[in-house]
Amino acid sequence: MSVLEIKNLRAGYGDLVAVSDLSFAVQQGELFALVGANGAGKSTLLKSIVGSMSVKSGTIIFKDDDITTVADYKRIQAGISLVPEGRRLFTSLSVEENLLVGAATGRKGPWNLKSIFELLPIVEKLKDRNAGRLSGGEQQAVAIGRSLMSNPDLILLDEISLGLAPIVVEQIYAALPDIRNEGLSIILVEQDLSRTLKVADKIACLLEGHLVLEGRPSDLTHQQITDAYFGHSIASFGTSSNGANS
Ligand SMILES: Nc1ncnc2c1ncn2[C@@H]1O[C@H](COP(=O)(O)OP(=O)(O)O)[C@@H](O)[C@H]1O
Ligand SMILES: [Mg+2]
């Protein structure tokens, strides 16, 4: 069953169209990885899904309901949660208070303070600390915990490894299997292709706002993926001016 279905989505800022002609579906329990260069439209797509920006046209179906024009807070209540680029914690609150804000939807499920502390032990150690005084990696762990506290059916992770030390990234990625065990669907935005390929069930590549490649990592070659990522595959669609004919 698909938990999310995007049809012909077009979104942007004023006259700028950041994503267009986007159609894809995410299945229940699937880890759907979205890759693409800076400015490809990944964050715009995630913001459109959670409703923090309105779309220009197209349809967003979540668990069989058309949520295209539904308010953002209602989407959170329905079970969509975003861990935004840059974390955006409430910096005047403690770590524990940040987690409790995440629980404000009142949705039932496996995630509560106790299970978050088991999943991310570092968060328990920091629970009384002010969220504004954490390192980037600590903040990221708290942001993921806060998002899970809403017991979502679909969690959107926007560049959770950006700017973090490799060891911290390893710890955060190590939590993904346990998150998935709870049946959650995940859209993971990541710039590191090799890390993505290790964890993803499905991978989709955005290039200049268009979906240029989608498939299971085992069905795609590394060359196909890097070509889509960097735009070389455009040549085979005849829209490139560089004359490549791969
Ligand atoms: N708040 C904004 N106002 C205007 N343009 C934006 C804004 N955010 C992003 N953009 C533009 O939209 C395009 C897609 O950006 P974004 O979705 O952030 O890409 P990505 O997350 O893949 O790096 C880029 O051209 C970017 O400059
Ligand atoms: Mg982004």
mmCIF file of C-alpha atoms and ligand atoms in Angstrom:
data_model
loop_
_atom_site.group_PDB
_atom_site.id
_atom_site.type_symbol
_atom_site.label_atom_id
_atom_site.label_comp_id
_atom_site.label_asym_id
_atom_site.label_seq_id
_atom_site.Cartn_x
_atom_site.Cartn_y
_atom_site.Cartn_z
ATOM 1 C CA MET A 1 0.000 0.000 0.000
ATOM 2 C CA SER A 2 1.350 3.419 -0.793
ATOM 3 C CA VAL A 3 1.445 5.809 2.129
ATOM 4 C CA LEU A 4 2.229 8.814 -0.049
ATOM 5 C CA GLU A 5 1.421 9.536 -3.656
ATOM 6 C CA ILE A 6 2.622 12.640 -5.463
ATOM 7 C CA LYS A 7 1.052 13.474 -8.805
ATOM 8 C CA ASN A 8 2.316 16.128 -11.225
ATOM 9 C CA LEU A 9 3.577 18.337 -8.429
ATOM 10 C CA ARG A 10 4.765 21.817 -9.220
ATOM 11 C CA ALA A 11 6.060 24.113 -6.491
ATOM 12 C CA GLY A 12 8.301 27.128 -6.122
ATOM 13 C CA TYR A 13 8.791 30.624 -4.858
ATOM 14 C CA GLY A 14 7.081 33.480 -6.668
ATOM 15 C CA ASP A 15 7.914 33.085 -10.339
ATOM 16 C CA LEU A 16 10.632 30.530 -9.646
ATOM 17 C CA VAL A 17 9.531 26.951 -10.296
ATOM 18 C CA ALA A 18 11.713 24.768 -8.053
ATOM 19 C CA VAL A 19 10.056 21.387 -8.753
ATOM 20 C CA SER A 20 7.771 20.392 -11.621
ATOM 21 C CA ASP A 21 6.152 17.319 -13.214
ATOM 22 C CA LEU A 22 6.965 15.345 -10.097
ATOM 23 C CA SER A 23 5.131 12.042 -9.689
ATOM 24 C CA PHE A 24 6.114 9.152 -7.433
ATOM 25 C CA ALA A 25 4.800 6.988 -4.628
ATOM 26 C CA VAL A 26 6.242 5.851 -1.307
ATOM 27 C CA GLN A 27 5.104 2.465 0.027
ATOM 28 C CA GLN A 28 4.359 1.706 3.626
ATOM 29 C CA GLY A 29 7.533 0.782 5.502
ATOM 30 C CA GLU A 30 9.751 1.886 2.634
ATOM 31 C CA LEU A 31 12.949 3.894 2.946
ATOM 32 C CA PHE A 32 12.728 6.172 -0.066
ATOM 33 C CA ALA A 33 15.931 8.103 -0.676
ATOM 34 C CA LEU A 34 15.887 11.356 -2.547
ATOM 35 C CA VAL A 35 19.221 12.505 -3.899
ATOM 36 C CA GLY A 36 20.332 15.395 -6.037
ATOM 37 C CA ALA A 37 22.725 18.307 -6.125
ATOM 38 C CA ASN A 38 22.332 21.536 -4.194
ATOM 39 C CA GLY A 39 19.339 23.477 -5.473
ATOM 40 C CA ALA A 40 17.741 20.442 -7.166
ATOM 41 C CA GLY A 41 14.484 21.021 -5.262
ATOM 42 C CA LYS A 42 14.707 18.366 -2.529
ATOM 43 C CA SER A 43 13.838 20.644 0.401
ATOM 44 C CA THR A 44 11.097 22.316 -1.628
ATOM 45 C CA LEU A 45 9.536 18.918 -2.209
ATOM 46 C CA LEU A 46 9.682 18.026 1.500
ATOM 47 C CA LYS A 47 8.231 21.411 2.514
ATOM 48 C CA SER A 48 5.405 20.848 0.023
ATOM 49 C CA ILE A 49 4.664 17.447 1.548
ATOM 50 C CA VAL A 50 4.460 18.769 5.126
ATOM 51 C CA GLY A 51 2.560 21.848 3.995
ATOM 52 C CA SER A 52 4.982 24.512 5.153
ATOM 53 C CA MET A 53 4.632 25.941 1.634
ATOM 54 C CA SER A 54 1.717 25.733 -0.759
ATOM 55 C CA VAL A 55 2.097 24.123 -4.157
ATOM 56 C CA LYS A 56 1.378 25.679 -7.563
ATOM 57 C CA SER A 57 -0.370 22.592 -8.932
ATOM 58 C CA GLY A 58 -0.562 18.837 -8.610
ATOM 59 C CA THR A 59 -1.849 16.484 -5.936
ATOM 60 C CA ILE A 60 -0.490 15.060 -2.695
ATOM 61 C CA ILE A 61 -2.286 11.955 -1.403
ATOM 62 C CA PHE A 62 -1.459 10.721 2.095
ATOM 63 C CA LYS A 63 -3.018 7.440 3.251
ATOM 64 C CA ASP A 64 -5.762 7.790 0.604
ATOM 65 C CA ASP A 65 -6.655 11.390 1.556
ATOM 66 C CA ASP A 66 -5.992 14.339 -0.715
ATOM 67 C CA ILE A 67 -3.981 16.670 1.559
ATOM 68 C CA THR A 68 -2.774 19.075 -1.140
ATOM 69 C CA THR A 69 -4.413 22.080 0.512
ATOM 70 C CA VAL A 70 -4.649 20.795 4.091
ATOM 71 C CA ALA A 71 -3.005 23.019 6.749
ATOM 72 C CA ASP A 72 0.429 21.981 8.010
ATOM 73 C CA TYR A 73 -0.644 21.309 11.622
ATOM 74 C CA LYS A 74 -3.366 18.979 10.379
ATOM 75 C CA ARG A 75 -0.814 17.070 8.304
ATOM 76 C CA ILE A 76 1.294 16.555 11.438
ATOM 77 C CA GLN A 77 -1.787 15.269 13.233
ATOM 78 C CA ALA A 78 -2.444 12.962 10.302
ATOM 79 C CA GLY A 79 1.055 11.484 10.699
ATOM 80 C CA ILE A 80 3.608 13.377 8.608
ATOM 81 C CA SER A 81 6.687 14.766 10.319
ATOM 82 C CA LEU A 82 9.671 16.675 8.953
ATOM 83 C CA VAL A 83 13.161 16.882 10.416
ATOM 84 C CA PRO A 84 14.063 20.118 8.647
ATOM 85 C CA GLU A 85 17.363 21.118 7.148
ATOM 86 C CA GLY A 86 19.229 22.967 9.916
ATOM 87 C CA ARG A 87 17.297 21.201 12.709
ATOM 88 C CA ARG A 88 15.374 24.251 14.022
ATOM 89 C CA LEU A 89 15.149 23.257 17.658
ATOM 90 C CA PHE A 90 13.470 25.522 20.184
ATOM 91 C CA THR A 91 16.675 26.980 21.545
ATOM 92 C CA SER A 92 15.174 28.501 24.694
ATOM 93 C CA LEU A 93 13.815 25.109 25.783
ATOM 94 C CA SER A 94 15.574 22.101 27.257
ATOM 95 C CA VAL A 95 16.125 18.955 25.240
ATOM 96 C CA GLU A 96 13.330 17.158 27.085
ATOM 97 C CA GLU A 97 10.954 20.074 26.498
ATOM 98 C CA ASN A 98 11.789 19.958 22.795
ATOM 99 C CA LEU A 99 10.867 16.271 22.745
ATOM 100 C CA LEU A 100 7.591 16.967 24.521
ATOM 101 C CA VAL A 101 6.670 19.601 21.932
ATOM 102 C CA GLY A 102 6.959 16.808 19.374
ATOM 103 C CA ALA A 103 4.421 14.778 21.341
ATOM 104 C CA ALA A 104 1.838 17.559 21.241
ATOM 105 C CA THR A 105 -0.128 15.835 18.463
ATOM 106 C CA GLY A 106 -1.255 13.227 20.984
ATOM 107 C CA ARG A 107 -0.837 10.495 18.377
ATOM 108 C CA LYS A 108 -0.457 7.016 19.829
ATOM 109 C CA GLY A 109 2.463 4.800 18.903
ATOM 110 C CA PRO A 110 5.772 3.313 19.980
ATOM 111 C CA TRP A 111 7.610 6.563 20.568
ATOM 112 C CA ASN A 112 7.746 8.276 23.949
ATOM 113 C CA LEU A 113 10.541 9.709 26.102
ATOM 114 C CA LYS A 114 11.611 6.251 27.246
ATOM 115 C CA SER A 115 11.820 4.684 23.790
ATOM 116 C CA ILE A 116 13.549 7.744 22.330
ATOM 117 C CA PHE A 117 16.156 7.595 25.101
ATOM 118 C CA GLU A 118 16.718 3.914 24.286
ATOM 119 C CA LEU A 119 17.027 4.637 20.563
ATOM 120 C CA LEU A 120 19.310 7.644 21.016
ATOM 121 C CA PRO A 121 21.167 7.343 24.354
ATOM 122 C CA ILE A 122 22.949 10.634 23.732
ATOM 123 C CA VAL A 123 19.590 12.418 23.928
ATOM 124 C CA GLU A 124 18.939 11.023 27.402
ATOM 125 C CA LYS A 125 22.329 12.275 28.593
ATOM 126 C CA LEU A 126 21.438 15.758 27.341
ATOM 127 C CA LYS A 127 17.815 15.853 28.444
ATOM 128 C CA ASP A 128 18.194 18.726 30.933
ATOM 129 C CA ARG A 129 20.506 20.772 28.741
ATOM 130 C CA ASN A 130 19.396 23.880 26.891
ATOM 131 C CA ALA A 131 18.849 22.934 23.236
ATOM 132 C CA GLY A 132 20.641 26.074 22.084
ATOM 133 C CA ARG A 133 23.867 24.889 23.680
ATOM 134 C CA LEU A 134 24.336 21.628 21.840
ATOM 135 C CA SER A 135 26.767 20.646 19.109
ATOM 136 C CA GLY A 136 25.407 20.124 15.602
ATOM 137 C CA GLY A 137 25.343 16.346 15.999
ATOM 138 C CA GLU A 138 23.608 16.547 19.356
ATOM 139 C CA GLN A 139 21.014 18.893 17.892
ATOM 140 C CA GLN A 140 20.411 16.514 15.008
ATOM 141 C CA ALA A 141 19.783 13.601 17.349
ATOM 142 C CA VAL A 142 17.317 15.721 19.336
ATOM 143 C CA ALA A 143 15.576 16.891 16.149
ATOM 144 C CA ILE A 144 15.059 13.281 15.059
ATOM 145 C CA GLY A 145 13.797 12.381 18.533
ATOM 146 C CA ARG A 146 11.401 15.318 18.554
ATOM 147 C CA SER A 147 10.029 14.311 15.183
ATOM 148 C CA LEU A 148 9.533 10.671 16.222
ATOM 149 C CA MET A 149 7.703 11.809 19.375
ATOM 150 C CA SER A 150 4.750 12.726 17.133
ATOM 151 C CA ASN A 151 4.514 9.009 16.239
ATOM 152 C CA PRO A 152 4.376 9.712 12.499
ATOM 153 C CA ASP A 153 3.529 7.235 9.749
ATOM 154 C CA LEU A 154 5.857 9.102 7.395
ATOM 155 C CA ILE A 155 9.019 10.884 8.483
ATOM 156 C CA LEU A 156 10.971 13.202 6.195
ATOM 157 C CA LEU A 157 14.667 13.582 6.974
ATOM 158 C CA ASP A 158 16.306 16.550 5.244
ATOM 159 C CA GLU A 159 20.100 16.257 5.026
ATOM 160 C CA ILE A 160 20.540 14.853 8.513
ATOM 161 C CA SER A 161 24.261 14.296 8.006
ATOM 162 C CA LEU A 162 25.112 17.738 6.678
ATOM 163 C CA GLY A 163 28.055 19.321 8.467
ATOM 164 C CA LEU A 164 28.352 16.579 11.095
ATOM 165 C CA ALA A 165 31.465 14.648 12.081
ATOM 166 C CA PRO A 166 31.580 11.173 10.439
ATOM 167 C CA ILE A 167 31.325 9.380 13.784
ATOM 168 C CA VAL A 168 28.142 11.261 14.650
ATOM 169 C CA VAL A 169 26.688 10.498 11.227
ATOM 170 C CA GLU A 170 27.404 6.799 11.820
ATOM 171 C CA GLN A 171 25.518 6.931 15.124
ATOM 172 C CA ILE A 172 22.508 8.615 13.557
ATOM 173 C CA TYR A 173 22.393 6.199 10.641
ATOM 174 C CA ALA A 174 22.722 3.293 13.074
ATOM 175 C CA ALA A 175 19.331 4.319 14.506
ATOM 176 C CA LEU A 176 17.552 4.056 11.139
ATOM 177 C CA PRO A 177 16.918 0.272 11.225
ATOM 178 C CA ASP A 178 15.219 0.560 14.632
ATOM 179 C CA ILE A 179 13.080 3.434 13.377
ATOM 180 C CA ARG A 180 12.068 1.332 10.379
ATOM 181 C CA ASN A 181 11.267 -1.686 12.510
ATOM 182 C CA GLU A 182 8.279 0.235 13.777
ATOM 183 C CA GLY A 183 6.786 0.166 10.261
ATOM 184 C CA LEU A 184 7.443 3.803 9.516
ATOM 185 C CA SER A 185 7.935 5.071 5.986
ATOM 186 C CA ILE A 186 10.935 7.325 5.524
ATOM 187 C CA ILE A 187 11.912 9.844 2.876
ATOM 188 C CA LEU A 188 15.605 10.449 3.321
ATOM 189 C CA VAL A 189 17.251 13.386 1.590
ATOM 190 C CA GLU A 190 20.978 12.864 1.437
ATOM 191 C CA GLN A 191 23.865 14.144 -0.663
ATOM 192 C CA ASP A 192 26.176 11.244 0.121
ATOM 193 C CA LEU A 193 25.359 8.689 -2.565
ATOM 194 C CA SER A 194 27.281 5.731 -1.188
ATOM 195 C CA ARG A 195 25.706 6.031 2.249
ATOM 196 C CA THR A 196 22.267 6.369 0.666
ATOM 197 C CA LEU A 197 22.674 3.283 -1.489
ATOM 198 C CA LYS A 198 23.443 1.184 1.581
ATOM 199 C CA VAL A 199 20.163 1.962 3.347
ATOM 200 C CA ALA A 200 17.592 2.780 0.652
ATOM 201 C CA ASP A 201 14.844 0.477 -0.661
ATOM 202 C CA LYS A 202 14.170 2.914 -3.464
ATOM 203 C CA ILE A 203 16.215 5.810 -4.761
ATOM 204 C CA ALA A 204 15.005 8.813 -6.724
ATOM 205 C CA CYS A 205 17.186 11.479 -8.224
ATOM 206 C CA LEU A 206 16.107 15.079 -8.648
ATOM 207 C CA LEU A 207 17.821 17.260 -11.185
ATOM 208 C CA GLU A 208 16.807 20.890 -11.548
ATOM 209 C CA GLY A 209 13.369 20.173 -10.156
ATOM 210 C CA HIS A 210 12.692 17.077 -12.266
ATOM 211 C CA LEU A 211 12.726 13.439 -11.308
ATOM 212 C CA VAL A 212 15.312 11.967 -13.673
ATOM 213 C CA LEU A 213 15.794 8.500 -12.226
ATOM 214 C CA GLU A 214 13.892 6.200 -9.890
ATOM 215 C CA GLY A 215 14.440 2.591 -8.925
ATOM 216 C CA ARG A 216 15.777 0.045 -6.486
ATOM 217 C CA PRO A 217 19.527 0.420 -5.846
ATOM 218 C CA SER A 218 20.054 -3.202 -6.930
ATOM 219 C CA ASP A 219 18.428 -2.460 -10.317
ATOM 220 C CA LEU A 220 20.535 0.613 -11.031
ATOM 221 C CA THR A 221 24.180 0.917 -11.907
ATOM 222 C CA HIS A 222 26.431 3.337 -10.105
ATOM 223 C CA GLN A 223 27.007 5.018 -13.457
ATOM 224 C CA GLN A 224 23.265 5.545 -14.013
ATOM 225 C CA ILE A 225 22.924 7.126 -10.610
ATOM 226 C CA THR A 226 25.927 9.422 -10.854
ATOM 227 C CA ASP A 227 24.886 10.431 -14.373
ATOM 228 C CA ALA A 228 21.422 11.360 -13.105
ATOM 229 C CA TYR A 229 22.862 13.136 -10.094
ATOM 230 C CA PHE A 230 25.259 15.275 -12.097
ATOM 231 C CA GLY A 231 22.996 15.700 -15.099
ATOM 232 C CA HIS A 232 24.855 13.704 -17.747
ATOM 233 C CA SER A 233 21.795 11.541 -18.434
ATOM 234 C CA ILE A 234 20.037 14.603 -19.798
ATOM 235 C CA ALA A 235 22.174 14.143 -22.897
ATOM 236 C CA SER A 236 20.407 10.921 -23.751
ATOM 237 C CA PHE A 237 17.074 12.721 -23.594
ATOM 238 C CA GLY A 238 18.322 15.168 -26.181
ATOM 239 C CA THR A 239 18.106 18.330 -24.110
ATOM 240 C CA SER A 240 21.804 18.791 -23.513
ATOM 241 C CA SER A 241 23.911 21.050 -25.673
ATOM 242 C CA ASN A 242 27.233 19.359 -24.895
ATOM 243 C CA GLY A 243 26.882 16.739 -27.588
ATOM 244 C CA ALA A 244 27.482 13.747 -25.310
ATOM 245 C CA ASN A 245 25.831 10.564 -26.513
ATOM 246 C CA SER A 246 26.258 7.985 -23.796
HETATM 247 N N1 LIG B 1 12.878 30.535 0.283
HETATM 248 C C1 LIG B 1 13.229 30.549 -1.013
HETATM 249 N N2 LIG B 1 12.963 31.628 -1.800
HETATM 250 C C2 LIG B 1 13.313 31.625 -3.111
HETATM 251 N N3 LIG B 1 13.932 30.622 -3.741
HETATM 252 C C3 LIG B 1 14.226 29.521 -3.012
HETATM 253 C C4 LIG B 1 13.893 29.431 -1.621
HETATM 254 N N4 LIG B 1 14.310 28.223 -1.167
HETATM 255 C C5 LIG B 1 14.866 27.600 -2.223
HETATM 256 N N5 LIG B 1 14.832 28.381 -3.323
HETATM 257 C C6 LIG B 1 15.302 28.006 -4.665
HETATM 258 O O1 LIG B 1 14.579 26.870 -5.097
HETATM 259 C C7 LIG B 1 15.421 25.958 -5.765
HETATM 260 C C8 LIG B 1 15.368 24.619 -5.062
HETATM 261 O O2 LIG B 1 15.904 24.778 -3.750
HETATM 262 P P1 LIG B 1 15.863 23.643 -2.654
HETATM 263 O O3 LIG B 1 14.530 22.993 -2.685
HETATM 264 O O4 LIG B 1 16.285 24.252 -1.368
HETATM 265 O O5 LIG B 1 16.953 22.623 -3.198
HETATM 266 P P2 LIG B 1 17.769 21.469 -2.446
HETATM 267 O O6 LIG B 1 17.113 21.207 -1.148
HETATM 268 O O7 LIG B 1 17.734 20.313 -3.405
HETATM 269 O O8 LIG B 1 19.167 21.989 -2.285
HETATM 270 C C9 LIG B 1 16.806 26.594 -5.807
HETATM 271 O O9 LIG B 1 16.926 27.262 -7.033
HETATM 272 C C10 LIG B 1 16.770 27.567 -4.660
HETATM 273 O O10 LIG B 1 17.632 28.649 -4.887
HETATM 274 MG MG MG B 2 17.835 21.257 0.780
#
